[in-house]
Amino acid sequence: MGEMIKMVVVLTVLSVISGGGLSWLKDFTAPKIENQVMNLVKGPAIRQMLKEADNDPVADRFKIQDGDVERTIFVGVFGEKPDTVVIESSANGFADKVGMVVAFNMANDTLRGMAVTTSKETPGLGARAKDDPSFAAQFAGKPLTIPVKVTQDGGTINALSGATITSRGVCVGVTKAIETYNRLKPQLEEKIKSMGK
């Protein structure tokens, strides 16, 4: 019986040490991983989408609470006015989740742009959602009051040839970003106002 208790104590101690070590490692590496994702995945897409901004929208970012979720908001300055925000979103594509960033012009409540950041869609078909600038260009300038849908569903977005499911997924992701923007707009305006001072 004494051996059994000793074994349980040893296993408990090892479990606590292992768990603590893993927790520390996660906390230690999380900022480095976020920095790499920012520099290699999200950052290039955001900078390309807002290439005419007077600032670096990736450097000028802040976090905002949205219920249980903490969201990172990127800010674009145009004509010395911080009037553009970028929100991350995602939706199901054909193969997996499609990650994207969606930019909003707060001055006139329109889409400024959209860029796919992560995708495991079929090369040559759905993967073009990330690489085809003409597909992404269709979203720029759209008012937020008109549903974002592909033409097959009564919308104005031309689906990628052979990749209707991916195109629909992108539209769903943009729609989710619009809902987030509308929900957070009062907080965003307050934060942006303080940045402009």
mmCIF file of C-alpha atoms in Angstrom:
data_model
loop_
_atom_site.group_PDB
_atom_site.id
_atom_site.type_symbol
_atom_site.label_atom_id
_atom_site.label_comp_id
_atom_site.label_asym_id
_atom_site.label_seq_id
_atom_site.Cartn_x
_atom_site.Cartn_y
_atom_site.Cartn_z
ATOM 1 C CA MET A 1 0.000 0.000 0.000
ATOM 2 C CA GLY A 2 2.904 2.352 0.834
ATOM 3 C CA GLU A 3 4.419 1.778 -2.648
ATOM 4 C CA MET A 4 1.075 2.659 -4.260
ATOM 5 C CA ILE A 5 0.866 5.970 -2.325
ATOM 6 C CA LYS A 6 4.458 6.786 -3.216
ATOM 7 C CA MET A 7 3.747 6.117 -6.912
ATOM 8 C CA VAL A 8 0.622 8.333 -6.836
ATOM 9 C CA VAL A 9 2.567 11.159 -5.150
ATOM 10 C CA VAL A 10 5.415 10.896 -7.695
ATOM 11 C CA LEU A 11 2.966 10.892 -10.626
ATOM 12 C CA THR A 12 1.097 13.879 -9.167
ATOM 13 C CA VAL A 13 4.327 15.846 -8.707
ATOM 14 C CA LEU A 14 5.460 15.000 -12.260
ATOM 15 C CA SER A 15 2.058 16.020 -13.654
ATOM 16 C CA VAL A 16 2.153 19.358 -11.827
ATOM 17 C CA ILE A 17 5.710 20.070 -13.015
ATOM 18 C CA SER A 18 4.891 19.062 -16.618
ATOM 19 C CA GLY A 19 1.671 21.105 -16.648
ATOM 20 C CA GLY A 20 3.418 24.141 -15.191
ATOM 21 C CA GLY A 21 6.253 23.809 -17.698
ATOM 22 C CA LEU A 22 3.856 23.579 -20.640
ATOM 23 C CA SER A 23 1.847 26.537 -19.370
ATOM 24 C CA TRP A 24 5.026 28.619 -19.006
ATOM 25 C CA LEU A 25 6.187 27.569 -22.492
ATOM 26 C CA LYS A 26 2.833 28.568 -23.981
ATOM 27 C CA ASP A 27 2.939 31.975 -22.269
ATOM 28 C CA PHE A 28 6.570 32.464 -23.307
ATOM 29 C CA THR A 29 6.062 31.572 -26.984
ATOM 30 C CA ALA A 30 2.610 33.168 -27.525
ATOM 31 C CA PRO A 31 3.917 36.711 -28.175
ATOM 32 C CA LYS A 32 6.626 35.393 -30.511
ATOM 33 C CA ILE A 33 4.094 33.334 -32.476
ATOM 34 C CA GLU A 34 1.692 36.299 -32.670
ATOM 35 C CA ASN A 35 4.550 38.492 -33.902
ATOM 36 C CA GLN A 36 5.499 35.981 -36.624
ATOM 37 C CA VAL A 37 1.876 35.615 -37.769
ATOM 38 C CA MET A 38 1.554 39.402 -37.799
ATOM 39 C CA ASN A 39 4.732 39.903 -39.852
ATOM 40 C CA LEU A 40 4.375 36.995 -42.265
ATOM 41 C CA VAL A 41 0.625 36.383 -42.689
ATOM 42 C CA LYS A 42 -1.698 39.203 -41.645
ATOM 43 C CA GLY A 43 0.671 42.166 -41.932
ATOM 44 C CA PRO A 44 1.476 41.835 -45.646
ATOM 45 C CA ALA A 45 -2.220 41.426 -46.526
ATOM 46 C CA ILE A 46 -3.254 44.462 -44.461
ATOM 47 C CA ARG A 47 -0.414 46.631 -45.761
ATOM 48 C CA GLN A 48 -1.197 45.679 -49.353
ATOM 49 C CA MET A 49 -4.911 46.369 -48.884
ATOM 50 C CA LEU A 50 -4.188 49.777 -47.288
ATOM 51 C CA LYS A 51 -1.065 50.595 -49.290
ATOM 52 C CA GLU A 52 -2.137 54.237 -49.748
ATOM 53 C CA ALA A 53 -2.465 54.826 -45.989
ATOM 54 C CA ASP A 54 -0.330 57.555 -44.426
ATOM 55 C CA ASN A 55 0.626 55.221 -41.557
ATOM 56 C CA ASP A 56 1.546 51.608 -40.916
ATOM 57 C CA PRO A 57 -1.837 50.052 -40.041
ATOM 58 C CA VAL A 58 -0.146 47.018 -38.498
ATOM 59 C CA ALA A 59 1.880 49.153 -36.099
ATOM 60 C CA ASP A 60 -1.210 51.243 -35.292
ATOM 61 C CA ARG A 61 -3.373 48.506 -33.856
ATOM 62 C CA PHE A 62 -5.238 48.027 -30.623
ATOM 63 C CA LYS A 63 -7.275 45.362 -28.893
ATOM 64 C CA ILE A 64 -10.950 45.676 -28.112
ATOM 65 C CA GLN A 65 -13.257 43.427 -26.129
ATOM 66 C CA ASP A 66 -16.184 41.917 -28.032
ATOM 67 C CA GLY A 67 -18.098 39.885 -25.460
ATOM 68 C CA ASP A 68 -15.808 36.981 -24.540
ATOM 69 C CA VAL A 69 -13.506 37.613 -27.517
ATOM 70 C CA GLU A 70 -10.583 40.036 -27.609
ATOM 71 C CA ARG A 71 -10.230 41.381 -31.144
ATOM 72 C CA THR A 72 -7.231 43.061 -32.718
ATOM 73 C CA ILE A 73 -8.221 46.133 -34.718
ATOM 74 C CA PHE A 74 -5.859 47.676 -37.274
ATOM 75 C CA VAL A 75 -6.161 51.378 -38.100
ATOM 76 C CA GLY A 76 -5.519 53.106 -41.423
ATOM 77 C CA VAL A 77 -4.926 56.853 -41.651
ATOM 78 C CA PHE A 78 -5.900 58.602 -44.890
ATOM 79 C CA GLY A 79 -5.487 62.352 -45.337
ATOM 80 C CA GLU A 80 -4.383 62.635 -41.705
ATOM 81 C CA LYS A 81 -7.694 61.077 -40.563
ATOM 82 C CA PRO A 82 -7.744 57.670 -38.863
ATOM 83 C CA ASP A 83 -10.943 56.658 -40.659
ATOM 84 C CA THR A 84 -10.293 53.035 -41.596
ATOM 85 C CA VAL A 85 -10.381 49.942 -39.406
ATOM 86 C CA VAL A 86 -9.499 46.371 -40.303
ATOM 87 C CA ILE A 87 -11.205 43.422 -38.619
ATOM 88 C CA GLU A 88 -10.218 39.767 -38.847
ATOM 89 C CA SER A 89 -12.799 37.165 -39.829
ATOM 90 C CA SER A 90 -13.094 33.589 -41.055
ATOM 91 C CA ALA A 91 -15.628 31.218 -42.569
ATOM 92 C CA ASN A 92 -15.805 27.675 -43.909
ATOM 93 C CA GLY A 93 -14.519 27.224 -47.423
ATOM 94 C CA PHE A 94 -14.425 24.033 -49.482
ATOM 95 C CA ALA A 95 -11.498 22.347 -47.715
ATOM 96 C CA ASP A 96 -11.187 24.191 -44.411
ATOM 97 C CA LYS A 97 -11.564 27.580 -42.744
ATOM 98 C CA VAL A 98 -10.652 30.604 -44.833
ATOM 99 C CA GLY A 99 -9.098 33.414 -42.771
ATOM 100 C CA MET A 100 -9.403 36.997 -43.944
ATOM 101 C CA VAL A 101 -9.067 40.633 -43.001
ATOM 102 C CA VAL A 102 -11.776 43.133 -43.921
ATOM 103 C CA ALA A 103 -11.258 46.911 -44.059
ATOM 104 C CA PHE A 104 -14.014 49.431 -43.367
ATOM 105 C CA ASN A 105 -14.144 53.122 -44.221
ATOM 106 C CA MET A 106 -15.782 54.553 -41.106
ATOM 107 C CA ALA A 107 -16.452 57.935 -42.725
ATOM 108 C CA ASN A 108 -19.028 56.520 -45.139
ATOM 109 C CA ASP A 109 -19.672 52.969 -43.830
ATOM 110 C CA THR A 110 -18.341 51.138 -46.875
ATOM 111 C CA LEU A 111 -15.963 48.271 -47.402
ATOM 112 C CA ARG A 112 -12.488 49.551 -48.224
ATOM 113 C CA GLY A 113 -11.223 46.095 -49.066
ATOM 114 C CA MET A 114 -10.840 42.429 -48.231
ATOM 115 C CA ALA A 115 -7.852 40.086 -48.304
ATOM 116 C CA VAL A 116 -7.612 36.363 -47.619
ATOM 117 C CA THR A 117 -4.794 35.604 -45.170
ATOM 118 C CA THR A 118 -5.026 31.831 -44.631
ATOM 119 C CA SER A 119 -6.488 29.155 -46.848
ATOM 120 C CA LYS A 120 -6.162 25.439 -47.516
ATOM 121 C CA GLU A 121 -8.372 25.604 -50.581
ATOM 122 C CA THR A 122 -7.657 23.685 -53.786
ATOM 123 C CA PRO A 123 -4.657 25.109 -55.709
ATOM 124 C CA GLY A 124 -5.750 26.705 -58.980
ATOM 125 C CA LEU A 125 -9.370 26.893 -57.820
ATOM 126 C CA GLY A 126 -10.373 28.078 -54.340
ATOM 127 C CA ALA A 127 -6.791 29.091 -53.515
ATOM 128 C CA ARG A 128 -7.234 31.933 -56.030
ATOM 129 C CA ALA A 129 -9.365 33.713 -53.418
ATOM 130 C CA LYS A 130 -6.043 34.631 -51.821
ATOM 131 C CA ASP A 131 -4.034 35.281 -54.981
ATOM 132 C CA ASP A 132 -6.479 36.804 -57.480
ATOM 133 C CA PRO A 133 -6.583 40.597 -56.978
ATOM 134 C CA SER A 134 -9.633 40.953 -59.244
ATOM 135 C CA PHE A 135 -11.686 38.761 -56.898
ATOM 136 C CA ALA A 136 -10.755 40.819 -53.823
ATOM 137 C CA ALA A 137 -11.261 44.101 -55.720
ATOM 138 C CA GLN A 138 -14.990 43.361 -56.059
ATOM 139 C CA PHE A 139 -15.515 44.023 -52.346
ATOM 140 C CA ALA A 140 -14.006 47.540 -52.268
ATOM 141 C CA GLY A 141 -16.517 50.370 -52.097
ATOM 142 C CA LYS A 142 -19.533 48.172 -51.309
ATOM 143 C CA PRO A 143 -21.993 49.809 -48.902
ATOM 144 C CA LEU A 144 -22.571 47.846 -45.705
ATOM 145 C CA THR A 145 -26.342 47.931 -46.223
ATOM 146 C CA ILE A 146 -26.252 45.571 -49.230
ATOM 147 C CA PRO A 147 -25.837 41.832 -48.462
ATOM 148 C CA VAL A 148 -22.492 40.434 -49.573
ATOM 149 C CA LYS A 149 -23.315 37.408 -51.745
ATOM 150 C CA VAL A 150 -22.141 35.777 -54.943
ATOM 151 C CA THR A 151 -24.228 36.404 -58.072
ATOM 152 C CA GLN A 152 -25.588 32.823 -57.949
ATOM 153 C CA ASP A 153 -27.236 33.762 -54.643
ATOM 154 C CA GLY A 154 -28.570 37.111 -55.859
ATOM 155 C CA GLY A 155 -25.546 39.191 -54.882
ATOM 156 C CA THR A 156 -22.986 41.227 -56.805
ATOM 157 C CA ILE A 157 -19.772 39.231 -56.218
ATOM 158 C CA ASN A 158 -18.636 37.139 -59.173
ATOM 159 C CA ALA A 159 -17.564 33.745 -57.816
ATOM 160 C CA LEU A 160 -14.197 32.332 -58.775
ATOM 161 C CA SER A 161 -14.608 29.897 -61.651
ATOM 162 C CA GLY A 162 -14.785 26.361 -60.256
ATOM 163 C CA ALA A 163 -14.714 27.649 -56.677
ATOM 164 C CA THR A 164 -18.230 28.772 -55.830
ATOM 165 C CA ILE A 165 -18.095 27.201 -52.354
ATOM 166 C CA THR A 166 -14.891 29.082 -51.497
ATOM 167 C CA SER A 167 -16.363 32.313 -52.907
ATOM 168 C CA ARG A 168 -19.491 31.843 -50.806
ATOM 169 C CA GLY A 169 -17.283 31.215 -47.765
ATOM 170 C CA VAL A 170 -15.443 34.480 -48.332
ATOM 171 C CA CYS A 171 -18.775 36.308 -48.605
ATOM 172 C CA VAL A 172 -19.912 34.729 -45.329
ATOM 173 C CA GLY A 173 -16.644 35.802 -43.673
ATOM 174 C CA VAL A 174 -17.044 39.377 -44.934
ATOM 175 C CA THR A 175 -20.661 39.393 -43.697
ATOM 176 C CA LYS A 176 -19.490 38.241 -40.251
ATOM 177 C CA ALA A 177 -16.900 41.054 -40.235
ATOM 178 C CA ILE A 178 -19.641 43.571 -41.132
ATOM 179 C CA GLU A 179 -21.738 42.313 -38.212
ATOM 180 C CA THR A 180 -18.733 42.696 -35.895
ATOM 181 C CA TYR A 181 -18.040 46.193 -37.225
ATOM 182 C CA ASN A 182 -21.657 47.287 -36.741
ATOM 183 C CA ARG A 183 -21.700 45.868 -33.216
ATOM 184 C CA LEU A 184 -18.409 47.507 -32.195
ATOM 185 C CA LYS A 185 -18.773 50.773 -34.122
ATOM 186 C CA PRO A 186 -19.474 53.021 -31.090
ATOM 187 C CA GLN A 187 -16.373 51.660 -29.293
ATOM 188 C CA LEU A 188 -14.300 51.913 -32.463
ATOM 189 C CA GLU A 189 -15.319 55.543 -33.025
ATOM 190 C CA GLU A 190 -14.388 56.399 -29.444
ATOM 191 C CA LYS A 191 -10.989 54.739 -29.751
ATOM 192 C CA ILE A 192 -10.302 56.264 -33.190
ATOM 193 C CA LYS A 193 -11.263 59.718 -31.899
ATOM 194 C CA SER A 194 -8.629 59.477 -29.177
ATOM 195 C CA MET A 195 -6.021 58.393 -31.766
ATOM 196 C CA GLY A 196 -6.700 61.444 -33.917
ATOM 197 C CA LYS A 197 -5.726 63.834 -31.123
#
